[in-house]
Coordinates of C-alpha atoms in Angstrom, one line a residue:
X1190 CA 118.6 89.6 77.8
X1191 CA 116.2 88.3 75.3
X1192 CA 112.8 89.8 75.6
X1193 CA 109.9 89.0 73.1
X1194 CA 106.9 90.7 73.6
X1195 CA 103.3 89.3 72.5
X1196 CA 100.6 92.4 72.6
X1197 CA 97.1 92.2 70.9
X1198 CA 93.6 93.4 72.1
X1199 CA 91.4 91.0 69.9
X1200 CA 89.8 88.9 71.5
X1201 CA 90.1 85.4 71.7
X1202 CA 89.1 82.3 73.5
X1203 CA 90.0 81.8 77.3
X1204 CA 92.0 78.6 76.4
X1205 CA 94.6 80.0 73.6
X1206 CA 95.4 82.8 75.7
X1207 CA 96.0 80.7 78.5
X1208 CA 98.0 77.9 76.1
X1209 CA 100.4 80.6 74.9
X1210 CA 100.8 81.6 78.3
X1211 CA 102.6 78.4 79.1
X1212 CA 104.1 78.2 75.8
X1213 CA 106.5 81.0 77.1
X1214 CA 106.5 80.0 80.2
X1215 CA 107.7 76.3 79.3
X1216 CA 110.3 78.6 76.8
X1217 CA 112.0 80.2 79.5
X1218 CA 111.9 76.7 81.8
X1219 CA 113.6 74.7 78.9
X1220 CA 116.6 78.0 79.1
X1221 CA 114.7 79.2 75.7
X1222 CA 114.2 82.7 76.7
X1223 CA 115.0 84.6 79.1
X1224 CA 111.7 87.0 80.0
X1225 CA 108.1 87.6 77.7
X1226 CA 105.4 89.9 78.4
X1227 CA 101.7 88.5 76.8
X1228 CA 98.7 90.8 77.1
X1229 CA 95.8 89.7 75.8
X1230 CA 91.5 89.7 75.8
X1231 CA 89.0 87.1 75.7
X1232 CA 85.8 85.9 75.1
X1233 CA 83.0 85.7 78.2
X1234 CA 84.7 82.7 80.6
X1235 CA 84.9 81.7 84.4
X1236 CA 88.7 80.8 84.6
X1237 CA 89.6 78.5 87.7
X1238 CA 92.9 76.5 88.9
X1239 CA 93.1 73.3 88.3
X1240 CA 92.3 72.6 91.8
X1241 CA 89.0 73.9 91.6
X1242 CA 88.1 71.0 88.7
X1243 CA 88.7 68.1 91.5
X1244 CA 85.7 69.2 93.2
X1245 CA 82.9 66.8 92.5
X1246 CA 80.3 69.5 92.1
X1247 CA 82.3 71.0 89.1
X1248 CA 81.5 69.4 86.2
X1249 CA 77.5 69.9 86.7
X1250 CA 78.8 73.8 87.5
X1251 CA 80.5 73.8 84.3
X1252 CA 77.5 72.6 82.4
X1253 CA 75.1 75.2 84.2
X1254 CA 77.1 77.8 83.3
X1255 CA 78.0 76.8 79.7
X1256 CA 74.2 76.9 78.5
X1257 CA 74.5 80.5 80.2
X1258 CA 77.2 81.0 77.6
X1259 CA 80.4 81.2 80.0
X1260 CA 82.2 78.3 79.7
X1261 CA 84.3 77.3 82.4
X1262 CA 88.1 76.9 81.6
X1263 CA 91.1 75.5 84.0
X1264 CA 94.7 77.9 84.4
X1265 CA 98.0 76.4 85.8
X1266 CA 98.1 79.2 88.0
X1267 CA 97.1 79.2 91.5
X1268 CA 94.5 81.7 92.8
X1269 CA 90.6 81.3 92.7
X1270 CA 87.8 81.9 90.4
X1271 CA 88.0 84.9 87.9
X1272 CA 85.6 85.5 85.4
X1273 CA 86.5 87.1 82.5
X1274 CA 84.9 89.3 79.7
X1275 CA 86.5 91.1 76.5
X1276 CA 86.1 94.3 79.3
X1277 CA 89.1 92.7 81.2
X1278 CA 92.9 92.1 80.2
X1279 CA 95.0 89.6 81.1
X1280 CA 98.9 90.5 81.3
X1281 CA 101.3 87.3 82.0
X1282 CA 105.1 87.6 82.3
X1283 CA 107.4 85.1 81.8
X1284 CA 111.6 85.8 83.3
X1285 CA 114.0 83.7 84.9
X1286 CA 115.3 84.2 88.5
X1287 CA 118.2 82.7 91.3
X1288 CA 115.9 80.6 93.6
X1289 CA 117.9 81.6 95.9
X1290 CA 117.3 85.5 96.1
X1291 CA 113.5 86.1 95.2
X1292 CA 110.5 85.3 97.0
X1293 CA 107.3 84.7 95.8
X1294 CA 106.3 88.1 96.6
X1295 CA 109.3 89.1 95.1
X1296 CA 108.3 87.5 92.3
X1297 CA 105.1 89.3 92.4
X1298 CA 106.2 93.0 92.0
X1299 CA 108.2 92.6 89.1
X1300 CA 104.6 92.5 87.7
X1301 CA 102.6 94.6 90.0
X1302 CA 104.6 97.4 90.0
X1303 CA 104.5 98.3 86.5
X1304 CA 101.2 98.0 86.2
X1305 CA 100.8 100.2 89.7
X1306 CA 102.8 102.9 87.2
X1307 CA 101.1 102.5 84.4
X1308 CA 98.1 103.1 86.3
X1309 CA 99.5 106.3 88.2
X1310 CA 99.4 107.4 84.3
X1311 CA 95.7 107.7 84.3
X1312 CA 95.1 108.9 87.9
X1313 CA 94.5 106.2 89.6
X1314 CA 96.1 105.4 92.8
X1315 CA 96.7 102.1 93.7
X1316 CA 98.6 99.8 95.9
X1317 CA 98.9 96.1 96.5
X1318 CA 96.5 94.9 99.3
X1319 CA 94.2 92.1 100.7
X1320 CA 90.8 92.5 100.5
X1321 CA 88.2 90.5 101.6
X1322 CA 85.0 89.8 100.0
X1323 CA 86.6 90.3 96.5
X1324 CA 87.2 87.8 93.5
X1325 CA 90.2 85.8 93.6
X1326 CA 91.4 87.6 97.0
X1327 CA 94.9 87.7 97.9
X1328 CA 97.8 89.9 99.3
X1329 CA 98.7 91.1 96.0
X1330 CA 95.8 92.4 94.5
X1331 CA 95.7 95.5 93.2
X1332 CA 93.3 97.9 95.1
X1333 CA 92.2 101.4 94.5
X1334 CA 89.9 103.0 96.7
X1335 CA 89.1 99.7 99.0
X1336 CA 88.1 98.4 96.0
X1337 CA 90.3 95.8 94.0
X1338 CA 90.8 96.5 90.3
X1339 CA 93.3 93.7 89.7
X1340 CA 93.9 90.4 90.4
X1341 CA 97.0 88.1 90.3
X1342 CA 98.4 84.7 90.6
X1343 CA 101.9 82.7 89.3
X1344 CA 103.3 79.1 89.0
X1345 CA 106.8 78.5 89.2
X1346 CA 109.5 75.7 87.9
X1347 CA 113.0 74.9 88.0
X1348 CA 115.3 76.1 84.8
X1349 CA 117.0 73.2 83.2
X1350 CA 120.3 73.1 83.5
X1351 CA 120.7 75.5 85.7
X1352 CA 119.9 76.9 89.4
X1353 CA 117.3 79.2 88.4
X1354 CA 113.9 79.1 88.5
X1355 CA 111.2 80.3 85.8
X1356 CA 108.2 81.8 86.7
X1357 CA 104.8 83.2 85.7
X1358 CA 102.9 85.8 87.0
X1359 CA 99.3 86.6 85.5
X1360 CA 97.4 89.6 86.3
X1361 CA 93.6 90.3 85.5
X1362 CA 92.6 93.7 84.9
X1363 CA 89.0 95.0 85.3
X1364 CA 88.8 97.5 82.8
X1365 CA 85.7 98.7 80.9
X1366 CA 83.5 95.7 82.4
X1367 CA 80.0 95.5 83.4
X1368 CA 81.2 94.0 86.7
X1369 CA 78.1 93.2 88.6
X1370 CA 77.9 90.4 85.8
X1371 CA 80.9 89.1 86.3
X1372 CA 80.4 88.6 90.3
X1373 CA 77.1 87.2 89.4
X1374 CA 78.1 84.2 87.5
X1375 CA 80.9 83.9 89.3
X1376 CA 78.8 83.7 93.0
X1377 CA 76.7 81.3 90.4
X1378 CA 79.7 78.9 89.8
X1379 CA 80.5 79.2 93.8
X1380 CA 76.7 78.1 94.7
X1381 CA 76.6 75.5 91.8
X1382 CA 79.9 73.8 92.5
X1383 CA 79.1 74.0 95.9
X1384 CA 81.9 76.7 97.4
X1385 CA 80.9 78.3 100.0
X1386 CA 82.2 81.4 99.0
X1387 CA 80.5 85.1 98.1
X1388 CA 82.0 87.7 96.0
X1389 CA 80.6 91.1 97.3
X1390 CA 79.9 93.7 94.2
X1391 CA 80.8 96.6 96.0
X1392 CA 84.3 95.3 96.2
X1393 CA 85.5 95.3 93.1
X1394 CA 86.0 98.6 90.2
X1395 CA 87.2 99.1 87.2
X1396 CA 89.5 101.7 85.3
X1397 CA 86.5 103.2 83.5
X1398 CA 84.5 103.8 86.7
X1399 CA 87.8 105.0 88.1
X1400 CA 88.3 107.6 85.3
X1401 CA 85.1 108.7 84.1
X1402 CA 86.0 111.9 83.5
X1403 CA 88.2 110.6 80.4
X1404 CA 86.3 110.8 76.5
X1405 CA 88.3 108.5 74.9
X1406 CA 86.4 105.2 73.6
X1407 CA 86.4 102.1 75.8
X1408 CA 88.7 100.6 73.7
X1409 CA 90.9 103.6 73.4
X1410 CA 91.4 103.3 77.4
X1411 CA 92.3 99.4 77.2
X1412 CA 95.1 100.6 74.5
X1413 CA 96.1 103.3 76.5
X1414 CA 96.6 101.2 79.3
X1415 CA 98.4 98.6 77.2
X1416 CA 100.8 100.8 75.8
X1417 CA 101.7 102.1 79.6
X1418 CA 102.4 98.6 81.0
X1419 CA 104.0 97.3 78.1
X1420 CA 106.4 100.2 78.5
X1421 CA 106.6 100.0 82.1
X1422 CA 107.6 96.4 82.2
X1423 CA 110.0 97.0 79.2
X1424 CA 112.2 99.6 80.7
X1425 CA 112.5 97.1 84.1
X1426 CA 113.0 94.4 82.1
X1427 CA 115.4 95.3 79.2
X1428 CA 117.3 98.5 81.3
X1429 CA 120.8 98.6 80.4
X1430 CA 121.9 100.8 83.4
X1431 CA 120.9 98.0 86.1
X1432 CA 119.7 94.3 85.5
X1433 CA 115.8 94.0 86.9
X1434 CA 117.0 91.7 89.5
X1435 CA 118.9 94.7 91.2
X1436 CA 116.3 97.2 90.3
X1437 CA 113.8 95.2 92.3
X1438 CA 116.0 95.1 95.3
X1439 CA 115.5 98.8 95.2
X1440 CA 111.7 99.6 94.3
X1441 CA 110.3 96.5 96.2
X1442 CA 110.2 98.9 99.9
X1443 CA 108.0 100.7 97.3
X1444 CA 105.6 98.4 96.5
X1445 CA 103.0 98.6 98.9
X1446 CA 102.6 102.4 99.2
X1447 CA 100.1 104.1 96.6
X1448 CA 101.6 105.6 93.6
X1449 CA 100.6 109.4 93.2

């Protein structure tokens, strides 16, 4: 299996990130690669599908909230509104699969459970849930407490030449964030694009408010937790004892219990 992996903390603008997302993702659709892993950070942003940018409210929400100084950038992944911050960290992964053996939640675990592990690292139990009132809600966010810490969403397209299917899976983690912010200018996106939609604060965490009790630097936590999911999805990804698509068939009964 070829495996490239593409890990940095600096931070960067919403819209490379999200181009060298699809760079791998198009990679492993044109039967380029066979599975990336991308974890990066950006600058202050409200990221939406491209759904969201039909709406004839958005572009007067985009300019309200671009003189606020969070400009409002459009992913090929499906899901809802997610503000970001250099606080948060995006993971994407990029693999092939046989269309005719993984579902989309499936699809889902082979990034939510190493990131469920890598959290279990730091003491934090999690498990993949729904969760209303929370940003981006959906059955496999990642939720600690009754309070979501991670968001995901994917897009998937056919392998040429072949009958597989490529797919990307994007995670957001909340990680050293001032999140009432974030839920603020996001609720002011949903009220100025005319959603009616509410994110409620007290739904959402993050992994510093989860481990408090830890000294290291905020930065030292986001690399720590970098390093743990990077190996996590490495030793699924690259194992020479059992392919991942095997190892999924075993772990996914797994998936939506907590991790202790």
């Amino acid at each position: 299996m070829v495996f490239e992996e593409h890990v940095s903390l600096e931070v960067i603008a919403p819209s490379q990130g999200l181009s060298q997302e699809l760079t791998l993702f198009e990679r492993v659709a044109n039967n380029e690669l066979d599975c990336a892993l991308k974890i990066w950070r950006c600058s202050n942003s409200v990221v939406v599908p491209y759904s969201i940018s039909q709406l004839d409210q958005f572009s007067y929400a985009q300019s309200c909230l671009a003189q606020l100084g969070w400009p409002v950038i459009t992913r090929q992944t499906g899901g809802d509104v997610v503000p970001q911050s250099p606080g948060s960290i995006n993971v994407a992964l990029v693999f092939k699969l046989d269309k005719s053996n993984f579902s989309i939640a499936e699809s889902y675990q082979v990034l939510c459970e190493p990131i469920i592990h890598a959290l279990a690292k730091l003491g934090i139990n999690a498990t993949c849930s729904a969760l209303s009132g929370s940003f981006c809600n959906g059955d496999y966010n990642i939720t600690s407490n009754d309070q979501k810490l991670v968001g995901t969403a994917q897009r998937r397209k056919k392998v040429k030449g072949c009958n597989e299917i490529a797919v990307l899976v994007h995670a957001v983690i909340l990680c050293t964030t001032n999140t009432y912010e974030l839920w603020s200018i996001a609720n002011e996106f949903y009220n100025k694009c005319n959603i009616q939609k509410y994110i409620e604060f007290t739904k959402q965490t993050s992994i510093r408010e989860l481990t408090s009790n830890h000294i290291e630097s905020d930065f030292g936590l986001m690399k720590n937790i970098t390093r743990d999911i990077s190996n996590e999805v490495r030793k699924n990804m690259t194992s020479k004892e059992v392919s991942y698509e095997i190892q999924l068939q075993k772990e996914k009964s797994k998936l939506c219990h907590s991790y202790r």
